[in-house]
Each structure stands twice: as structure tokens, then as C-alpha cells.
Amino acid sequence: MKLSEKTINVLKNFSSINQSIQIKKGKTLKTISPLRTIFVEATIDEDFTEEFALYDLNKLLAKVSLYKDAELGFGTDKVTIKDKNKSDYIKYCSPKVIVVPPEKSISLGAADCSFSLSKEDLDWMRKSAGISGSPNFVFESDGEVIHFIATDVKDDAADQSKIEIGTVADGKKFRVVMKVENFKLLDGSYDVSIAKKGLAQFKHKSVPITYYIAIEAANSTFGDE
């Protein structure tokens, strides 16, 4: 099997969320953060025929990068990497020693608010939050306009960055607080849906990948709450 550039990019993104991974048979890849605050599900072109787990996904990606045309083989106890006269292999680990995602896909349920987030706005806000050291992202609607904010919700003297990202058709008001550290999204634009039970869904507009990220429910409000 040869991994496409798209799949390698997805795996690199996964490795930023959890250094370990469990691969199931088929074309669906999943991962979950060690604290279970981020769950990701992606569909790829490749079809895995073996089920296995790797303790260090970055090691596999680094090894593959050493080859011009890497061919991967998946045995019962290891993955092999070959290209002409070179080869490597990496042993599998037991799924019991790593944090693995649930068998069933996560369901958001009924969304309490929805909007779109462009790549440009996401990129700008990430950079601005990084400069200020802001720990929180906030999505806030006054019933007419939606703003994307980077700040520290626990510090009234904290820096704030703010972008208007859309309007509200149904007049709903909300203030959704999230942790910047959980925004480990692939570059791109997203359709966002949020449920006040404590979960936000970020669905990539051009790549078949969806993120489910925990919100800070205690600091978030919906409607007249």
C-alpha cells in the first residue's frame, strides 16, 4: 500500500492530537485525544486490510518521509516500509496501552447553533491568539452578528482579538467558550454546529474529516440562560 499525500496530512494531524493510533479495517480513520476532549473521524482513499495499533505514529510518518516511493505492508505483528533496496519495520503495540476512540461514531444530536468558519478567519485568529497567548476561543452571537474571539475568559484585563464571521438568521443568542489548545484542525474552512450539552462539531468543507471538540459548558450560554 502507498499512502497518498492527503492521507499523510490527515495522519500528521492525528499525531498532533494523539501520538498513538489504532487502525481499523476499511477506509475510516479515527483518533481521540488522551483527555478525550477531541474526537476526529476521517475517510481516506486507502483501504486497510489489517487491524493494528502503533504507539508512536510520528515514528511511522518520519520513516515514510525517508523514502521516495514508500510501499507499506501490514503483517500480523509489524508494518514494513520498502523502496528498492531499503526497508524498515515498526512493531505494533497492544491497543490496551494507548487511548483509543470509541467503536461507535459520535453523534452531536440537535444543534443549538450553527455557522460557517472560513480558512482566512481561522488562520488569522490562530495567529493572533498565539501572539497574545490567549487560552480561549469564544463564538458569540448577540442575535444579529456572530463574532469569533480570542481571549482569556477568566481575566478581565486580558488581550482580545475579534472577528465578525457571519450573521444570525434565527435571532439566536449564544456565547460558546472553548480551549485554544483543542483547536487542532486541518487548514481549511468549516461548517460548525454546537450543542449546549457540551460538544462542537467542525466539518471540513473540502476534506472528508470531522472534529468533535468539547466546549467549556460552565462558561457558555445559549439563549436567555
PDB file of N, CA and C in Angstrom, residues 50-114:
ATOM      1  N   GLU A  50      -5.798  -4.772   7.532  1.00  0.00           N
ATOM      2  CA  GLU A  50      -5.422  -5.303   8.841  1.00  0.00           C
ATOM      3  C   GLU A  50      -5.801  -4.310   9.937  1.00  0.00           C
ATOM      4  N   GLU A  51      -6.067  -4.840  11.108  1.00  0.00           N
ATOM      5  CA  GLU A  51      -6.306  -4.004  12.278  1.00  0.00           C
ATOM      6  C   GLU A  51      -5.062  -4.039  13.157  1.00  0.00           C
ATOM      7  N   PHE A  52      -4.581  -2.852  13.558  1.00  0.00           N
ATOM      8  CA  PHE A  52      -3.363  -2.807  14.357  1.00  0.00           C
ATOM      9  C   PHE A  52      -3.281  -1.488  15.105  1.00  0.00           C
ATOM     10  N   ALA A  53      -2.303  -1.405  16.025  1.00  0.00           N
ATOM     11  CA  ALA A  53      -2.098  -0.179  16.801  1.00  0.00           C
ATOM     12  C   ALA A  53      -0.621   0.175  16.807  1.00  0.00           C
ATOM     13  N   LEU A  54      -0.334   1.471  16.796  1.00  0.00           N
ATOM     14  CA  LEU A  54       1.036   1.979  16.863  1.00  0.00           C
ATOM     15  C   LEU A  54       1.148   2.913  18.055  1.00  0.00           C
ATOM     16  N   TYR A  55       2.200   2.729  18.838  1.00  0.00           N
ATOM     17  CA  TYR A  55       2.392   3.590  19.999  1.00  0.00           C
ATOM     18  C   TYR A  55       2.868   4.975  19.589  1.00  0.00           C
ATOM     19  N   ASP A  56       3.679   5.047  18.531  1.00  0.00           N
ATOM     20  CA  ASP A  56       4.252   6.327  18.100  1.00  0.00           C
ATOM     21  C   ASP A  56       3.995   6.522  16.607  1.00  0.00           C
ATOM     22  N   LEU A  57       2.913   7.184  16.289  1.00  0.00           N
ATOM     23  CA  LEU A  57       2.550   7.432  14.892  1.00  0.00           C
ATOM     24  C   LEU A  57       3.587   8.307  14.201  1.00  0.00           C
ATOM     25  N   ASN A  58       4.167   9.247  14.931  1.00  0.00           N
ATOM     26  CA  ASN A  58       5.172  10.130  14.331  1.00  0.00           C
ATOM     27  C   ASN A  58       6.390   9.359  13.825  1.00  0.00           C
ATOM     28  N   LYS A  59       6.721   8.272  14.492  1.00  0.00           N
ATOM     29  CA  LYS A  59       7.855   7.458  14.055  1.00  0.00           C
ATOM     30  C   LYS A  59       7.574   6.873  12.670  1.00  0.00           C
ATOM     31  N   LEU A  60       6.358   6.373  12.469  1.00  0.00           N
ATOM     32  CA  LEU A  60       5.992   5.835  11.150  1.00  0.00           C
ATOM     33  C   LEU A  60       6.056   6.921  10.088  1.00  0.00           C
ATOM     34  N   LEU A  61       5.501   8.089  10.391  1.00  0.00           N
ATOM     35  CA  LEU A  61       5.486   9.180   9.421  1.00  0.00           C
ATOM     36  C   LEU A  61       6.904   9.645   9.088  1.00  0.00           C
ATOM     37  N   ALA A  62       7.766   9.674  10.089  1.00  0.00           N
ATOM     38  CA  ALA A  62       9.158  10.075   9.865  1.00  0.00           C
ATOM     39  C   ALA A  62       9.882   9.052   8.995  1.00  0.00           C
ATOM     40  N   LYS A  63       9.634   7.776   9.258  1.00  0.00           N
ATOM     41  CA  LYS A  63      10.256   6.723   8.450  1.00  0.00           C
ATOM     42  C   LYS A  63       9.791   6.805   6.994  1.00  0.00           C
ATOM     43  N   VAL A  64       8.495   6.986   6.783  1.00  0.00           N
ATOM     44  CA  VAL A  64       7.945   7.077   5.430  1.00  0.00           C
ATOM     45  C   VAL A  64       8.567   8.252   4.678  1.00  0.00           C
ATOM     46  N   SER A  65       8.830   9.347   5.392  1.00  0.00           N
ATOM     47  CA  SER A  65       9.391  10.543   4.740  1.00  0.00           C
ATOM     48  C   SER A  65      10.811  10.306   4.231  1.00  0.00           C
ATOM     49  N   LEU A  66      11.474   9.257   4.706  1.00  0.00           N
ATOM     50  CA  LEU A  66      12.835   8.953   4.255  1.00  0.00           C
ATOM     51  C   LEU A  66      12.853   8.292   2.878  1.00  0.00           C
ATOM     52  N   TYR A  67      11.703   7.826   2.429  1.00  0.00           N
ATOM     53  CA  TYR A  67      11.608   7.084   1.172  1.00  0.00           C
ATOM     54  C   TYR A  67      10.983   7.942   0.075  1.00  0.00           C
ATOM     55  N   LYS A  68      11.496   7.776  -1.141  1.00  0.00           N
ATOM     56  CA  LYS A  68      10.925   8.494  -2.280  1.00  0.00           C
ATOM     57  C   LYS A  68       9.594   7.902  -2.713  1.00  0.00           C
ATOM     58  N   ASP A  69       9.477   6.588  -2.609  1.00  0.00           N
ATOM     59  CA  ASP A  69       8.271   5.911  -3.078  1.00  0.00           C
ATOM     60  C   ASP A  69       7.970   4.735  -2.139  1.00  0.00           C
ATOM     61  N   ALA A  70       7.598   5.057  -0.918  1.00  0.00           N
ATOM     62  CA  ALA A  70       7.435   4.043   0.121  1.00  0.00           C
ATOM     63  C   ALA A  70       6.248   3.124  -0.155  1.00  0.00           C
ATOM     64  N   GLU A  71       6.499   1.841  -0.004  1.00  0.00           N
ATOM     65  CA  GLU A  71       5.453   0.819  -0.094  1.00  0.00           C
ATOM     66  C   GLU A  71       5.290   0.223   1.304  1.00  0.00           C
ATOM     67  N   LEU A  72       4.074   0.282   1.836  1.00  0.00           N
ATOM     68  CA  LEU A  72       3.819  -0.209   3.183  1.00  0.00           C
ATOM     69  C   LEU A  72       3.146  -1.579   3.133  1.00  0.00           C
ATOM     70  N   GLY A  73       3.607  -2.450   4.010  1.00  0.00           N
ATOM     71  CA  GLY A  73       2.979  -3.757   4.138  1.00  0.00           C
ATOM     72  C   GLY A  73       2.576  -3.987   5.583  1.00  0.00           C
ATOM     73  N   PHE A  74       1.394  -4.543   5.789  1.00  0.00           N
ATOM     74  CA  PHE A  74       0.865  -4.701   7.145  1.00  0.00           C
ATOM     75  C   PHE A  74       0.713  -6.182   7.459  1.00  0.00           C
ATOM     76  N   GLY A  75       1.592  -6.662   8.349  1.00  0.00           N
ATOM     77  CA  GLY A  75       1.563  -8.058   8.743  1.00  0.00           C
ATOM     78  C   GLY A  75       0.788  -8.258  10.019  1.00  0.00           C
ATOM     79  N   THR A  76       1.035  -9.386  10.663  1.00  0.00           N
ATOM     80  CA  THR A  76       0.312  -9.699  11.893  1.00  0.00           C
ATOM     81  C   THR A  76       0.893  -9.009  13.116  1.00  0.00           C
ATOM     82  N   ASP A  77       2.196  -8.612  13.036  1.00  0.00           N
ATOM     83  CA  ASP A  77       2.826  -8.001  14.207  1.00  0.00           C
ATOM     84  C   ASP A  77       3.635  -6.744  13.909  1.00  0.00           C
ATOM     85  N   LYS A  78       3.709  -6.355  12.640  1.00  0.00           N
ATOM     86  CA  LYS A  78       4.502  -5.167  12.309  1.00  0.00           C
ATOM     87  C   LYS A  78       4.103  -4.596  10.951  1.00  0.00           C
ATOM     88  N   VAL A  79       4.450  -3.313  10.758  1.00  0.00           N
ATOM     89  CA  VAL A  79       4.296  -2.660   9.464  1.00  0.00           C
ATOM     90  C   VAL A  79       5.676  -2.542   8.840  1.00  0.00           C
ATOM     91  N   THR A  80       5.785  -2.912   7.576  1.00  0.00           N
ATOM     92  CA  THR A  80       7.057  -2.805   6.862  1.00  0.00           C
ATOM     93  C   THR A  80       6.999  -1.653   5.873  1.00  0.00           C
ATOM     94  N   ILE A  81       8.146  -1.029   5.660  1.00  0.00           N
ATOM     95  CA  ILE A  81       8.276   0.085   4.717  1.00  0.00           C
ATOM     96  C   ILE A  81       9.401  -0.280   3.766  1.00  0.00           C
ATOM     97  N   LYS A  82       9.120  -0.293   2.470  1.00  0.00           N
ATOM     98  CA  LYS A  82      10.126  -0.709   1.493  1.00  0.00           C
ATOM     99  C   LYS A  82      10.171   0.234   0.302  1.00  0.00           C
ATOM    100  N   ASP A  83      11.345   0.313  -0.300  1.00  0.00           N
ATOM    101  CA  ASP A  83      11.537   1.056  -1.543  1.00  0.00           C
ATOM    102  C   ASP A  83      12.869   0.608  -2.141  1.00  0.00           C
ATOM    103  N   LYS A  84      12.808  -0.150  -3.235  1.00  0.00           N
ATOM    104  CA  LYS A  84      14.005  -0.673  -3.894  1.00  0.00           C
ATOM    105  C   LYS A  84      14.862  -1.472  -2.912  1.00  0.00           C
ATOM    106  N   ASN A  85      16.060  -0.981  -2.573  1.00  0.00           N
ATOM    107  CA  ASN A  85      16.969  -1.763  -1.736  1.00  0.00           C
ATOM    108  C   ASN A  85      16.939  -1.364  -0.265  1.00  0.00           C
ATOM    109  N   LYS A  86      15.963  -0.565   0.137  1.00  0.00           N
ATOM    110  CA  LYS A  86      15.862  -0.115   1.522  1.00  0.00           C
ATOM    111  C   LYS A  86      14.597  -0.665   2.170  1.00  0.00           C
ATOM    112  N   SER A  87      14.639  -0.854   3.477  1.00  0.00           N
ATOM    113  CA  SER A  87      13.442  -1.317   4.186  1.00  0.00           C
ATOM    114  C   SER A  87      13.528  -0.990   5.672  1.00  0.00           C
ATOM    115  N   ASP A  88      12.384  -0.874   6.283  1.00  0.00           N
ATOM    116  CA  ASP A  88      12.236  -0.677   7.725  1.00  0.00           C
ATOM    117  C   ASP A  88      11.045  -1.500   8.177  1.00  0.00           C
ATOM    118  N   TYR A  89      11.000  -1.761   9.468  1.00  0.00           N
ATOM    119  CA  TYR A  89       9.734  -2.233  10.015  1.00  0.00           C
ATOM    120  C   TYR A  89       9.545  -1.666  11.412  1.00  0.00           C
ATOM    121  N   ILE A  90       8.287  -1.499  11.786  1.00  0.00           N
ATOM    122  CA  ILE A  90       7.919  -0.976  13.095  1.00  0.00           C
ATOM    123  C   ILE A  90       6.920  -1.942  13.716  1.00  0.00           C
ATOM    124  N   LYS A  91       7.180  -2.349  14.934  1.00  0.00           N
ATOM    125  CA  LYS A  91       6.319  -3.290  15.614  1.00  0.00           C
ATOM    126  C   LYS A  91       5.018  -2.625  16.078  1.00  0.00           C
ATOM    127  N   TYR A  92       3.951  -3.394  16.038  1.00  0.00           N
ATOM    128  CA  TYR A  92       2.678  -2.928  16.573  1.00  0.00           C
ATOM    129  C   TYR A  92       2.739  -2.936  18.099  1.00  0.00           C
ATOM    130  N   CYS A  93       1.800  -2.225  18.709  1.00  0.00           N
ATOM    131  CA  CYS A  93       1.639  -2.285  20.162  1.00  0.00           C
ATOM    132  C   CYS A  93       0.244  -2.810  20.484  1.00  0.00           C
ATOM    133  N   SER A  94       0.023  -3.118  21.728  1.00  0.00           N
ATOM    134  CA  SER A  94      -1.305  -3.548  22.153  1.00  0.00           C
ATOM    135  C   SER A  94      -2.215  -2.333  22.296  1.00  0.00           C
ATOM    136  N   PRO A  95      -3.449  -2.406  21.793  1.00  0.00           N
ATOM    137  CA  PRO A  95      -4.389  -1.285  21.972  1.00  0.00           C
ATOM    138  C   PRO A  95      -4.653  -0.975  23.441  1.00  0.00           C
ATOM    139  N   LYS A  96      -4.338  -1.923  24.315  1.00  0.00           N
ATOM    140  CA  LYS A  96      -4.595  -1.736  25.738  1.00  0.00           C
ATOM    141  C   LYS A  96      -3.669  -0.706  26.371  1.00  0.00           C
ATOM    142  N   VAL A  97      -2.550  -0.400  25.717  1.00  0.00           N
ATOM    143  CA  VAL A  97      -1.581   0.536  26.312  1.00  0.00           C
ATOM    144  C   VAL A  97      -1.732   1.957  25.762  1.00  0.00           C
ATOM    145  N   ILE A  98      -2.704   2.180  24.889  1.00  0.00           N
ATOM    146  CA  ILE A  98      -2.922   3.515  24.332  1.00  0.00           C
ATOM    147  C   ILE A  98      -4.383   3.926  24.514  1.00  0.00           C
ATOM    148  N   VAL A  99      -4.656   5.200  24.331  1.00  0.00           N
ATOM    149  CA  VAL A  99      -6.035   5.711  24.391  1.00  0.00           C
ATOM    150  C   VAL A  99      -6.641   5.586  23.000  1.00  0.00           C
ATOM    151  N   VAL A 100      -7.709   4.800  22.886  1.00  0.00           N
ATOM    152  CA  VAL A 100      -8.323   4.549  21.586  1.00  0.00           C
ATOM    153  C   VAL A 100      -9.732   5.138  21.545  1.00  0.00           C
ATOM    154  N   PRO A 101     -10.202   5.537  20.361  1.00  0.00           N
ATOM    155  CA  PRO A 101     -11.541   6.109  20.242  1.00  0.00           C
ATOM    156  C   PRO A 101     -12.617   5.048  20.433  1.00  0.00           C
ATOM    157  N   PRO A 102     -13.842   5.465  20.714  1.00  0.00           N
ATOM    158  CA  PRO A 102     -14.939   4.505  20.867  1.00  0.00           C
ATOM    159  C   PRO A 102     -15.259   3.821  19.542  1.00  0.00           C
ATOM    160  N   GLU A 103     -15.834   2.635  19.628  1.00  0.00           N
ATOM    161  CA  GLU A 103     -16.188   1.884  18.430  1.00  0.00           C
ATOM    162  C   GLU A 103     -17.216   2.640  17.584  1.00  0.00           C
ATOM    163  N   LYS A 104     -18.216   3.211  18.250  1.00  0.00           N
ATOM    164  CA  LYS A 104     -19.282   3.916  17.542  1.00  0.00           C
ATOM    165  C   LYS A 104     -18.886   5.365  17.276  1.00  0.00           C
ATOM    166  N   SER A 105     -19.358   5.896  16.161  1.00  0.00           N
ATOM    167  CA  SER A 105     -19.134   7.303  15.852  1.00  0.00           C
ATOM    168  C   SER A 105     -19.926   8.173  16.822  1.00  0.00           C
ATOM    169  N   ILE A 106     -19.415   9.352  17.092  1.00  0.00           N
ATOM    170  CA  ILE A 106     -20.091  10.292  17.990  1.00  0.00           C
ATOM    171  C   ILE A 106     -21.229  10.982  17.246  1.00  0.00           C
ATOM    172  N   SER A 107     -22.344  11.150  17.922  1.00  0.00           N
ATOM    173  CA  SER A 107     -23.486  11.867  17.355  1.00  0.00           C
ATOM    174  C   SER A 107     -23.681  13.175  18.105  1.00  0.00           C
ATOM    175  N   LEU A 108     -23.694  14.279  17.375  1.00  0.00           N
ATOM    176  CA  LEU A 108     -23.871  15.582  18.010  1.00  0.00           C
ATOM    177  C   LEU A 108     -25.285  15.756  18.530  1.00  0.00           C
ATOM    178  N   GLY A 109     -26.252  15.172  17.814  1.00  0.00           N
ATOM    179  CA  GLY A 109     -27.649  15.406  18.152  1.00  0.00           C
ATOM    180  C   GLY A 109     -28.122  16.729  17.576  1.00  0.00           C
ATOM    181  N   ALA A 110     -29.178  17.288  18.138  1.00  0.00           N
ATOM    182  CA  ALA A 110     -29.716  18.557  17.653  1.00  0.00           C
ATOM    183  C   ALA A 110     -28.772  19.703  18.003  1.00  0.00           C
ATOM    184  N   ALA A 111     -28.436  20.506  16.996  1.00  0.00           N
ATOM    185  CA  ALA A 111     -27.531  21.635  17.216  1.00  0.00           C
ATOM    186  C   ALA A 111     -28.294  22.828  17.771  1.00  0.00           C
ATOM    187  N   ASP A 112     -27.698  23.510  18.731  1.00  0.00           N
ATOM    188  CA  ASP A 112     -28.302  24.715  19.300  1.00  0.00           C
ATOM    189  C   ASP A 112     -27.844  25.976  18.586  1.00  0.00           C
ATOM    190  N   CYS A 113     -26.758  25.877  17.820  1.00  0.00           N
ATOM    191  CA  CYS A 113     -26.329  26.980  16.958  1.00  0.00           C
ATOM    192  C   CYS A 113     -25.418  26.432  15.867  1.00  0.00           C
ATOM    193  N   SER A 114     -25.458  27.076  14.697  1.00  0.00           N
ATOM    194  CA  SER A 114     -24.663  26.644  13.549  1.00  0.00           C
ATOM    195  C   SER A 114     -24.183  27.859  12.769  1.00  0.00           C
TER     196      SER A 114
END
